[in-house]
Coordinates of C-alpha atoms in Angstrom, one line a residue:
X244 CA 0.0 0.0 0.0
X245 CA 2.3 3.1 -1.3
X246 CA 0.7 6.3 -1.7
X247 CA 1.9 9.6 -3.1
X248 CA 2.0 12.9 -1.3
X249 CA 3.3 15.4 -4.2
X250 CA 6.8 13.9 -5.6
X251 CA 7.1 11.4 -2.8
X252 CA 6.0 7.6 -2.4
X253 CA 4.9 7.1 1.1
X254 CA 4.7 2.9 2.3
X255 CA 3.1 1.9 5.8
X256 CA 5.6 -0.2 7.7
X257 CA 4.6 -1.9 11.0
X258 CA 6.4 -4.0 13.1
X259 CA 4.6 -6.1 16.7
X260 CA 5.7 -6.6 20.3
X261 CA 3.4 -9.7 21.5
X262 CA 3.4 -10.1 25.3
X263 CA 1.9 -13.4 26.2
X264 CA 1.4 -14.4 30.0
X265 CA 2.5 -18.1 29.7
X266 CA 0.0 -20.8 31.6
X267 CA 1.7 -21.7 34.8
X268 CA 0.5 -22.2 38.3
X269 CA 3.5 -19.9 40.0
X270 CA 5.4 -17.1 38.8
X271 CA 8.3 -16.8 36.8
X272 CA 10.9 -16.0 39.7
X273 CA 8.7 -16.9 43.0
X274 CA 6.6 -19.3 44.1
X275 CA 3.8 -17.2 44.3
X276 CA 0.6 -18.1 42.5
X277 CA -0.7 -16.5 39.3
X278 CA -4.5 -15.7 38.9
X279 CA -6.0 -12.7 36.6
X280 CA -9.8 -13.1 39.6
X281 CA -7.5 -13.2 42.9
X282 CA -7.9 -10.3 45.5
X283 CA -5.7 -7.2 45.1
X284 CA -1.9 -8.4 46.8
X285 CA -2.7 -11.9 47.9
X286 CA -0.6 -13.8 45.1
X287 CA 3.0 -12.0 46.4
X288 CA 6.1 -13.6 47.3
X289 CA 8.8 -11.9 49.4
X290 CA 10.8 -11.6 45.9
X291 CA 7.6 -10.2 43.6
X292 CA 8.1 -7.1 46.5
X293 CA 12.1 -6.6 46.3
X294 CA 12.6 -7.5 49.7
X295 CA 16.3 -7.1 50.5
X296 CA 18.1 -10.8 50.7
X297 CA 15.3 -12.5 48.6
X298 CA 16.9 -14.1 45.4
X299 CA 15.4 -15.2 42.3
X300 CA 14.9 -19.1 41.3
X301 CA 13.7 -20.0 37.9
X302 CA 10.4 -21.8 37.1
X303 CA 11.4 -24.8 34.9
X304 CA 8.2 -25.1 33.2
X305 CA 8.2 -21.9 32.0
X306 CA 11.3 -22.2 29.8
X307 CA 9.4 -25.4 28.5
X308 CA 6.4 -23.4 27.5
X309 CA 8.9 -20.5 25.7
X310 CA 10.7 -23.5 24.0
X311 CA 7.5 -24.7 22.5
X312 CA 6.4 -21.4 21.7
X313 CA 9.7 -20.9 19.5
X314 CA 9.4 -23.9 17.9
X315 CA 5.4 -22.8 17.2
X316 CA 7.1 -20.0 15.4
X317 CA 9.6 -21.5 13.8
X318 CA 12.6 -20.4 15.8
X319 CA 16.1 -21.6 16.0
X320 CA 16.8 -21.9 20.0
X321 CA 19.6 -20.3 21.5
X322 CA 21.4 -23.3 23.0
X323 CA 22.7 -20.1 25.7
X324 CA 20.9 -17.5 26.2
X325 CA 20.8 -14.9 29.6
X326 CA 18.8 -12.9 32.0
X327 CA 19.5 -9.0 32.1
X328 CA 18.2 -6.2 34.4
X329 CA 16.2 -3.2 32.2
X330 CA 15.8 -0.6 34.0
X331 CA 12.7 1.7 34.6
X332 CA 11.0 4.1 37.6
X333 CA 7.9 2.6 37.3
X334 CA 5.6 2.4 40.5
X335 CA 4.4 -1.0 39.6
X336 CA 7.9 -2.8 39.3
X337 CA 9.3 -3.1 42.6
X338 CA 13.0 -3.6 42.0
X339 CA 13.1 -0.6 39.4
X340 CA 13.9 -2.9 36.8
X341 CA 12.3 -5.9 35.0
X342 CA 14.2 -9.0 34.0
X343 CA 14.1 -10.0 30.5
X344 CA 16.2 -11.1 27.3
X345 CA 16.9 -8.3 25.0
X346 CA 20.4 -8.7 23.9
X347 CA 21.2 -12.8 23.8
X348 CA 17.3 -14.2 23.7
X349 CA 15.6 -18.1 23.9
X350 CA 14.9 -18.0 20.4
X351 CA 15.7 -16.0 17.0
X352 CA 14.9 -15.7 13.2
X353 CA 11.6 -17.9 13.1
X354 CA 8.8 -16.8 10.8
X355 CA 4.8 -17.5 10.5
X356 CA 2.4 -18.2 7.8
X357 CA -1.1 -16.8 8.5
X358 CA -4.7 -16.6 7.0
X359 CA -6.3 -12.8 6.0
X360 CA -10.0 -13.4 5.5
X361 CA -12.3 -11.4 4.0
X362 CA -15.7 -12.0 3.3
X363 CA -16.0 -14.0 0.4
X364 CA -12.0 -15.5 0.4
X365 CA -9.5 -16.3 2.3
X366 CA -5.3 -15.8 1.0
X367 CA -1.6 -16.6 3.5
X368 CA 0.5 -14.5 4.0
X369 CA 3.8 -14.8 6.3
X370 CA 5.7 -12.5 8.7
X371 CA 9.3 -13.2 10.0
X372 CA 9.6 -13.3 13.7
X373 CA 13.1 -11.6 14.9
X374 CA 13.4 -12.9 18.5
X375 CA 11.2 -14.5 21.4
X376 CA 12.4 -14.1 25.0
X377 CA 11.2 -14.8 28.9
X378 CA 10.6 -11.8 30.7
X379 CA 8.5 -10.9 34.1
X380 CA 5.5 -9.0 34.0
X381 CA 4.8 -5.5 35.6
X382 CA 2.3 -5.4 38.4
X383 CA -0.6 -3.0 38.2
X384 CA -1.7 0.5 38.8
X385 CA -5.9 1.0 39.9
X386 CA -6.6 4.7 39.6
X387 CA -9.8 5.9 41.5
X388 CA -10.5 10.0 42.2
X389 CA -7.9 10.5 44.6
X390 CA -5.6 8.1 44.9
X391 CA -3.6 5.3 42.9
X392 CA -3.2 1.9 44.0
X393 CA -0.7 -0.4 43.6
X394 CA -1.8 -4.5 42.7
X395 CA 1.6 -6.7 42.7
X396 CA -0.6 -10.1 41.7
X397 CA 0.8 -9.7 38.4
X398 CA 4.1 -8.6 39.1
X399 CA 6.5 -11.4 38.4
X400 CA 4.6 -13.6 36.3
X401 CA 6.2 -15.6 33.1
X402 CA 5.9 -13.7 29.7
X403 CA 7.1 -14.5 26.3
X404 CA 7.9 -11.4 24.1
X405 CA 7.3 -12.1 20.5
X406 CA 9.6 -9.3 18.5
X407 CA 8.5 -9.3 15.1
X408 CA 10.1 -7.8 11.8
X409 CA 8.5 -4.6 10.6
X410 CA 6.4 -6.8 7.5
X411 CA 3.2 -5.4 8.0
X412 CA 1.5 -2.7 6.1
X413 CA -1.8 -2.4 7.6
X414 CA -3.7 -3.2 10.8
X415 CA -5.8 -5.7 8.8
X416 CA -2.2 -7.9 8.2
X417 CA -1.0 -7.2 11.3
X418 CA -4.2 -8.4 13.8
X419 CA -4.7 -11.1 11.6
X420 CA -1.2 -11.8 12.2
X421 CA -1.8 -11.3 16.3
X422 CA -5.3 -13.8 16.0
X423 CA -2.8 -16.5 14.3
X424 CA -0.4 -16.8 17.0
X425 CA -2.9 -16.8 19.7
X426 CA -4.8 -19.5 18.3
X427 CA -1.7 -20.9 18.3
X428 CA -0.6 -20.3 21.9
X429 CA -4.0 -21.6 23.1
X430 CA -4.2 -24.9 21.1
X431 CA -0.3 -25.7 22.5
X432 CA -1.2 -24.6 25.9
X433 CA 1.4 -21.9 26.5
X434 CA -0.7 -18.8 27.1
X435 CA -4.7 -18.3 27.1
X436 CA -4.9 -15.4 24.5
X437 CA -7.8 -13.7 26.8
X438 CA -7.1 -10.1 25.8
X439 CA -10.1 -9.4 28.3
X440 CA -7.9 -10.6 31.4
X441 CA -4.9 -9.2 30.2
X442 CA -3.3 -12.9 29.2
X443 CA -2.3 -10.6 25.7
X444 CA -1.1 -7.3 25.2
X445 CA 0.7 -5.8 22.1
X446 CA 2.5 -2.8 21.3
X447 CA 3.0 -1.5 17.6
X448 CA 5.7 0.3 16.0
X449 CA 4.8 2.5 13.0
X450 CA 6.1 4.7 10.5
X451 CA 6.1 5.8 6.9
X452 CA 8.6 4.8 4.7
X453 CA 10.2 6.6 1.2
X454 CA 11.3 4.2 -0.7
X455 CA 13.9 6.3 -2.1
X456 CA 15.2 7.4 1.2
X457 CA 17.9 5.3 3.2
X458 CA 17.7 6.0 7.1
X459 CA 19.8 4.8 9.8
X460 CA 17.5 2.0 10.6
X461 CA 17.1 -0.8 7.8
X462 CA 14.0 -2.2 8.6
X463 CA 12.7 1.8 8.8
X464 CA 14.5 3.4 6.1
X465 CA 14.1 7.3 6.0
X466 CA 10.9 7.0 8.6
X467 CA 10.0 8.0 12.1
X468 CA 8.7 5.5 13.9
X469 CA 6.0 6.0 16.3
X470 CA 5.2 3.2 19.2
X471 CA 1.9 2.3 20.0
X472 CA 1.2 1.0 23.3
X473 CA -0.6 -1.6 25.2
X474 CA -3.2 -2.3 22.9
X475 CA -5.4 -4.9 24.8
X476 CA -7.7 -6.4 21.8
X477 CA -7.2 -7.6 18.3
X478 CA -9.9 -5.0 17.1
X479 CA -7.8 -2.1 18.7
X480 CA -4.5 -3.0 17.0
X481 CA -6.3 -2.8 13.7
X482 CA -8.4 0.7 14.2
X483 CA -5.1 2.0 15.8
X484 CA -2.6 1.0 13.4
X485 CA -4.7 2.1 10.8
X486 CA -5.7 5.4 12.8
X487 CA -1.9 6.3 13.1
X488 CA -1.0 5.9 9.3
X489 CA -3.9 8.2 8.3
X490 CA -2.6 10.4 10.7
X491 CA 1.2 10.1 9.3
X492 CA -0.2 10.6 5.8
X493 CA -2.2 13.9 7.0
X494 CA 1.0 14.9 8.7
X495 CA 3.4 14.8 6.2
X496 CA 0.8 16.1 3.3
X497 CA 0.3 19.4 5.8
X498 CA 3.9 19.9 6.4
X499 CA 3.7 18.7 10.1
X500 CA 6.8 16.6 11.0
X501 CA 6.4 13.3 12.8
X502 CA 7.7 13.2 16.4
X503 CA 9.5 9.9 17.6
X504 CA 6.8 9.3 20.2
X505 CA 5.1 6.9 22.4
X506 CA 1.1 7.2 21.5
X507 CA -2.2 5.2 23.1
X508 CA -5.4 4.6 21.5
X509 CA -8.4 6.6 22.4
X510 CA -11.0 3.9 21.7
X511 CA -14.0 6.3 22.1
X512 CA -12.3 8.2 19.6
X513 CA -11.2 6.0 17.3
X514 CA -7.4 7.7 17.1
X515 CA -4.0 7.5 18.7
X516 CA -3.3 10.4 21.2
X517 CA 0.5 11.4 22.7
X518 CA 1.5 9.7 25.6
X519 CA 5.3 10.2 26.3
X520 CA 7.9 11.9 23.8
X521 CA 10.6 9.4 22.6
X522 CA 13.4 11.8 20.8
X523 CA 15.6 12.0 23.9
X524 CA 17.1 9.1 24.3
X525 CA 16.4 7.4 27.4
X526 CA 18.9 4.5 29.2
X527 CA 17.9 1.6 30.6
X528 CA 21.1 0.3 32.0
X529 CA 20.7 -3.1 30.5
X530 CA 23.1 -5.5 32.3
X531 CA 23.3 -8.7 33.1
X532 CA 21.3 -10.0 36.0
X533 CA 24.2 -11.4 38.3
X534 CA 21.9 -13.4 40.2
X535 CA 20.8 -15.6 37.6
X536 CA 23.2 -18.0 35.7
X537 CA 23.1 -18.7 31.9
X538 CA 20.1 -20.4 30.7
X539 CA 21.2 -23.6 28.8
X540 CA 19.7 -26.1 27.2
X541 CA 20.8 -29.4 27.2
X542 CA 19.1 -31.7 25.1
X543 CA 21.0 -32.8 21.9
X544 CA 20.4 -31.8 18.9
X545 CA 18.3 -34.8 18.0
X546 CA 16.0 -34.8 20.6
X547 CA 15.4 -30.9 19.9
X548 CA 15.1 -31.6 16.3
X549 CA 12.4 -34.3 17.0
X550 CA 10.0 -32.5 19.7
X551 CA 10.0 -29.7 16.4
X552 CA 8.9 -32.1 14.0
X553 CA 6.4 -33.7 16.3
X554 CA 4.8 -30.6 17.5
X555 CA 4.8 -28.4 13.8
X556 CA 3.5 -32.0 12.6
X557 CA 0.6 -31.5 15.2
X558 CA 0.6 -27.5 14.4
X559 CA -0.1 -28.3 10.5
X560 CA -2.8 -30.6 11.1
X561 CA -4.9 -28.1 13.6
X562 CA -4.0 -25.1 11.1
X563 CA -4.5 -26.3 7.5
X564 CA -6.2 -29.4 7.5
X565 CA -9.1 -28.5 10.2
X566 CA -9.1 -24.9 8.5
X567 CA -9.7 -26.3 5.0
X568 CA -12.9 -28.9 6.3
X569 CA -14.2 -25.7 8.1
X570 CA -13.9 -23.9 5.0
X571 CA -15.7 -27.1 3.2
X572 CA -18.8 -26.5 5.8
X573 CA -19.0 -22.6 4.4
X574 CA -19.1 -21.6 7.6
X575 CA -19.0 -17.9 8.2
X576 CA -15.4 -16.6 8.9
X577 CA -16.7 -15.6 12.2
X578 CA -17.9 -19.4 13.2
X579 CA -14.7 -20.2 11.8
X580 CA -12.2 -17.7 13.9
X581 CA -14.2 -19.2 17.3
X582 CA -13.6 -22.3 16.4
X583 CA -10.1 -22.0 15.4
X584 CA -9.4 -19.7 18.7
X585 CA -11.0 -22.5 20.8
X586 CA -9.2 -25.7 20.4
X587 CA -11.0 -27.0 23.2
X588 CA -14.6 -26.9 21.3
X589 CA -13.2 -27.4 18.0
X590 CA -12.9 -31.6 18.8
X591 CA -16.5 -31.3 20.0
X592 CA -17.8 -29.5 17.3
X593 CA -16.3 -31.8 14.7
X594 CA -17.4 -35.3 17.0
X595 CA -20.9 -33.6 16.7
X596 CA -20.6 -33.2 13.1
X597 CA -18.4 -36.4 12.7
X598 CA -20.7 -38.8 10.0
X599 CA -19.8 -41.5 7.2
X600 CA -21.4 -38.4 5.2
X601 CA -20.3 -35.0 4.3
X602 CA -22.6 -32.5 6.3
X603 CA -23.1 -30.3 3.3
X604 CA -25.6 -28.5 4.9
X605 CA -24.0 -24.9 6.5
X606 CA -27.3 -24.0 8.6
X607 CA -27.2 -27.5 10.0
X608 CA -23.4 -26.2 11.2
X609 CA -23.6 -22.8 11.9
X610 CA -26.4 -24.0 14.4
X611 CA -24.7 -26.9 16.0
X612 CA -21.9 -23.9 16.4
X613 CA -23.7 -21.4 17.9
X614 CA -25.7 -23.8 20.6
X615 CA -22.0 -24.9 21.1
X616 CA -20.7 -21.2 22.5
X617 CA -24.0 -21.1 24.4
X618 CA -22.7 -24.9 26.2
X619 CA -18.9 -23.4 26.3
X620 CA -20.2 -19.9 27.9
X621 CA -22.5 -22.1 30.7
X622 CA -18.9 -24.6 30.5
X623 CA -21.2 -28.0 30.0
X624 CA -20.8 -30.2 27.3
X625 CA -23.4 -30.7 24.9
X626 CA -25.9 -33.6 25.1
X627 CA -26.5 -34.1 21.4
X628 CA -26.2 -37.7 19.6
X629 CA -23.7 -37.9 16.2
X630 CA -27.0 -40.3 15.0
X631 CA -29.1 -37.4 15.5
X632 CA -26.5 -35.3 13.2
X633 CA -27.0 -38.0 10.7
X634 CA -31.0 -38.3 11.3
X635 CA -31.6 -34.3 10.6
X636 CA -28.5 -34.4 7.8
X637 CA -31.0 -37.1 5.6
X638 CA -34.4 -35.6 6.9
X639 CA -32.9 -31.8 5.0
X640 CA -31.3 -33.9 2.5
X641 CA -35.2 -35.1 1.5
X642 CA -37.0 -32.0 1.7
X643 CA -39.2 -33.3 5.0
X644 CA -37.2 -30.5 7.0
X645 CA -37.8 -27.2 6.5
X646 CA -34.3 -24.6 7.0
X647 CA -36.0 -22.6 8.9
X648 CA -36.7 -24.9 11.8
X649 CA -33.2 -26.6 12.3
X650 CA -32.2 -24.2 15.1
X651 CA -35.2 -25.2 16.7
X652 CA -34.8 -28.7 16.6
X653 CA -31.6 -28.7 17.6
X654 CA -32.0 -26.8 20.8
X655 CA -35.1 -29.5 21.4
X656 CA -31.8 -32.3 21.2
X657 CA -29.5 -30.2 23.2
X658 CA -32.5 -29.0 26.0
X659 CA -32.3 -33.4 26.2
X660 CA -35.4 -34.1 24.5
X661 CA -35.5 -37.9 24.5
X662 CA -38.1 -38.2 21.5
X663 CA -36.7 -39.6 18.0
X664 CA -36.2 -37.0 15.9
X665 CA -38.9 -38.3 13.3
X666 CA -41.6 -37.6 16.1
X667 CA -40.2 -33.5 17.0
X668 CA -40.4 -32.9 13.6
X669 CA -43.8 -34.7 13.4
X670 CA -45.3 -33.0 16.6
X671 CA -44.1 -30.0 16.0
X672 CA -44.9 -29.0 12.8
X673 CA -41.4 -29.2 11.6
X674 CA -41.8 -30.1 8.4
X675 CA -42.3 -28.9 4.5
X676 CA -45.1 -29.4 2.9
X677 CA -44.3 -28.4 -0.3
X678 CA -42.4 -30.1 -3.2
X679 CA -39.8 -28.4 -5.0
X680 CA -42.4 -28.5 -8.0
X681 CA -45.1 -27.0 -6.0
X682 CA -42.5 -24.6 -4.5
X683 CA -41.6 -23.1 -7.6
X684 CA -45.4 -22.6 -9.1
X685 CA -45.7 -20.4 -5.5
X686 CA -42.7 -18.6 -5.8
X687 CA -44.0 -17.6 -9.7
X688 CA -47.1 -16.6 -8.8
X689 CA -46.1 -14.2 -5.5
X690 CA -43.1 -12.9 -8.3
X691 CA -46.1 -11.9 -11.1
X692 CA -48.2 -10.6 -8.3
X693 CA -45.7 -8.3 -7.0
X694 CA -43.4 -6.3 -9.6
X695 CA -42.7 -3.7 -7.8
X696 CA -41.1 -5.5 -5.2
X697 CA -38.9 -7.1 -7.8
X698 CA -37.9 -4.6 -8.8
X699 CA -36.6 -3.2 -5.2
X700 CA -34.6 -6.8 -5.5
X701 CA -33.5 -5.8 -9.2
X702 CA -31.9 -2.5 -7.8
X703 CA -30.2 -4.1 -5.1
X704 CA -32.3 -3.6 -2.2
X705 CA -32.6 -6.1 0.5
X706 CA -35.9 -4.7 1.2
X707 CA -37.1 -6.5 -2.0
X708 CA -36.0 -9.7 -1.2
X709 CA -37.7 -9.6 2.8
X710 CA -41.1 -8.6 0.7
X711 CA -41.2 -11.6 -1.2
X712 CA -39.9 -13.8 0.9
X713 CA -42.4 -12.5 3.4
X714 CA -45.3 -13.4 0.7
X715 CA -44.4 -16.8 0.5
X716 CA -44.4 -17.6 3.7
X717 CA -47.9 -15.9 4.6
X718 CA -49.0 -17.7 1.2
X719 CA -47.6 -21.3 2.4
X720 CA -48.4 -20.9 6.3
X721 CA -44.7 -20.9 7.1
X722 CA -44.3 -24.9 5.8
X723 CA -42.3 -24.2 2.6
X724 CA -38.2 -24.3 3.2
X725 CA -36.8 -21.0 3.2
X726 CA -33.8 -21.6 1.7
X727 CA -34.9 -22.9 -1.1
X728 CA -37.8 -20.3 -1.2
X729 CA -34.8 -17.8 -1.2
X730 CA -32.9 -19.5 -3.8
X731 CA -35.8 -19.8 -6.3
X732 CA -36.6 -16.2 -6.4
X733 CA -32.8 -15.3 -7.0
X734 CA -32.4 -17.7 -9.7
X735 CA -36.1 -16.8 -11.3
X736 CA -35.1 -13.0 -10.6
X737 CA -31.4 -13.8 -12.4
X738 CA -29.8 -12.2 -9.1
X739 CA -26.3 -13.1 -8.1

């Protein structure tokens, strides 16, 4: 996406910092607990407060989680790698400092292949990842009218930081980018991705680049970049990333230079505002943290190479193959993003649609889906039978089912109505009594009747469409299928 402002060519460049609280019953450095619902200060340890004497000790499972992370990402592993001090005066970091991985980090140089959907398609494309590291989390300031609390729960607890290369050039690439690798974290069980409870977080960098002009910074040539901060959803990253370029573009097209600045996003709004000036430069006093030997790895290089090719095996199958037999269901992409972010219903909802048959049917789906999130919100499983699947699969398949009653049936099955599913539909009225012949001499009729309605649906008006379909159904008492009512009068009408 280059545009022009006068002589110039002017090319979006962002680049992500991911911060992912990994899953893990104590802290990275303590033995304290971790717990996004716990009371205010209960979940400290002596060492989450910088208590004199106290001395970090690392959490082995942790490093495994990072480990599997990088190799989710396709990073090499840093067979070495340390623990430094980076210093800040922040009132929610006890010590003054936080300890991380900056200069020799776990893993470097992986990259990621990811869907962009849109509507009607679906394309990959694939960002390079620059570095991963283990790092502690900040605690937490509560702000009321007077005062400003401190909350230390958080303070200590395992991150990874996932350092990206500057490859995106919109917020549309770049949250797709962020919904890819938490899907992954989740379905490998290294962090929750719940944005909500503060389990994600990602900063943005972003600048405007001229092609034709060579800056100090290679992966920024000739732009300023500005950092976005803390952006706590996927839907902010992509109104704020695409905020801020609009805002570059204005900027430089009105003679306004850009400042090297720390911005947040106003989500009321809807645009970035200036939260701390970044031109001066500002140490952090990164040094090595003397407390805390070299991390190494030990494991030969077999046994590394085999725990990658076992778990990007597993990685392949949950990504492609379950994303292409979604895709076969035409699903919407919505049904599809829940059920890609939720490995733990994605199983169910395939054992639910699991037949010798392909369920060509998307209402059928989409409606086994949604009474799915209403099981996964209440956290029950469904009670729903795979031969009931099949049952309601032929009974569409042969017309005795009208579309417009699946949903209801279906929540009959999941509400544990013990009847056969022949009887429901039976009792209550469930099914069509029209053929597809008799169908299609109703559909003419209410289409001659009513021309000016068609030709609402001529000019594109969805109003045209309701109208007739509305006809049909006062005309058949609300027994013809509407889906095929609605398909008729497009393919009579000739309307795509």
């Amino acid at each position: 996406m280059i545009k022009r402002i006068g002589s110039y060519s002017f090319k979006p460049v962002v680049g992500l910092e991911i911060h992912a609280q990994i899953i893990s019953n104590t802290k990275l450095f303590s033995g304290a607990g971790t717990s996004p619902f716990a009371a205010s200060n209960s979940l400290v340890a002596p060492f989450d407060q910088a208590i004199p004497g106290t001395l970090p000790s690392l959490n082995r499972s942790c490093v495994i989680k990072a480990v599997q992370a990088s190799y989710a990402l396709n990073c090499k592993i840093n067979r070495v790698s340390y623990f430094e001090r980076k210093h800040y005066e922040y009132a929610d970091l006890p010590n003054n400092y936080q300890i991380t991985q900056s200069t020799v980090p776990l893993a470097i140089d992986g990259f990621l292949k990811f869907p962009i959907c849109s509507q009607t398609t679906y394309w990959y494309s694939q960002a390079r990842v620059k570095q991963i590291q283990l790092e502690q989390d900040s605690g937490k300031l509560l702000n009321d009218e007077n005062f400003t609390y401190v909350d230390l729960n958080r303070a200590g607890v395992a991150l990874i930081e996932i350092v990206t290369r500057p490859d995106f050039n919109s917020g549309t690439d770049a949250s797709w980018f962020v919904r890819e690798v938490a899907s992954i974290l989740r379905h490998i069980n290294v962090c929750s991705g719940r944005f909500g409870e503060g389990a994600m977080r990602v900063d943005a960098s972003v600048s405007l680049n001229d092609p034709d002009v060579k800056g100090t910074d290679e992966n920024y040539p000739g732009g300023t970049i500005v950092e976005l901060k803390n952006l706590g959803s996927v839907r902010n990253l992509h109104l704020a990333i695409d905020s801020e370029i609009v805002r570059q573009y204005n900027c430089i097209a009105n003679g306004i230079s850009i400042s090297n600045e720390t911005r947040s996003f106003d989500i009321e709004k809807k645009r970035t505002v200036s939260s701390r000036d970044k031109s001066r430069f500002h140490d952090y006093r990164i040094f090595p943290d003397s407390n805390i030997p070299p991390l190494v790895l030990f494991n030969s290089k077999a046994e590394t190479n085999d725990c990658r090719a076992v778990l990007l095996e597993e990685l392949d199958i949950f990504r492609y193959d379950i994303h292409d037999q979604l895709r076969s269901l035409a699903l919407s992409n919505t049904s599809m993003l829940f059920l890609l972010n939720s490995p733990e219903y994605i199983h169910l909802f395939f054992k639910c649609l699991k037949t010798d048959k392909v369920i060509n049917n998307d209402t059928l789906a989409s409606n086994v889906l949604n009474l799915i999130k209403h099981y996964s919100r209440e956290k029950k499983a469904p009670p729903i039978s795979i031969n009931n699947i099949v049952e309601i699969e032929n009974f569409i398949s042969n017309g005795i089912l009208a579309s417009q009653y699946i949903e209801s049936l279906i929540e009959k099955l999941f509400d544990k109505d013990s009847r056969p599913v022949a009887e429901i539909i039976k009792s209550e009225s469930y099914y069509s009594e029209f053929t597809d012949d008799d169908l299609k001499q109703v559909v003419l009729k209410i289409i001659d009747e009513n021309p000016k309605d068609v030709d609402l649906l001529l000019a594109g008006k969805k109003s045209g469409m309701r109208r007739l379909m509305g006809k049909v159904r006062r005309q058949t008492n609300n027994k013809a299928d509407l889906t095929k009512v609605h398909t008729l009068i497009k393919r009579i009408c000739n309307v795509n």
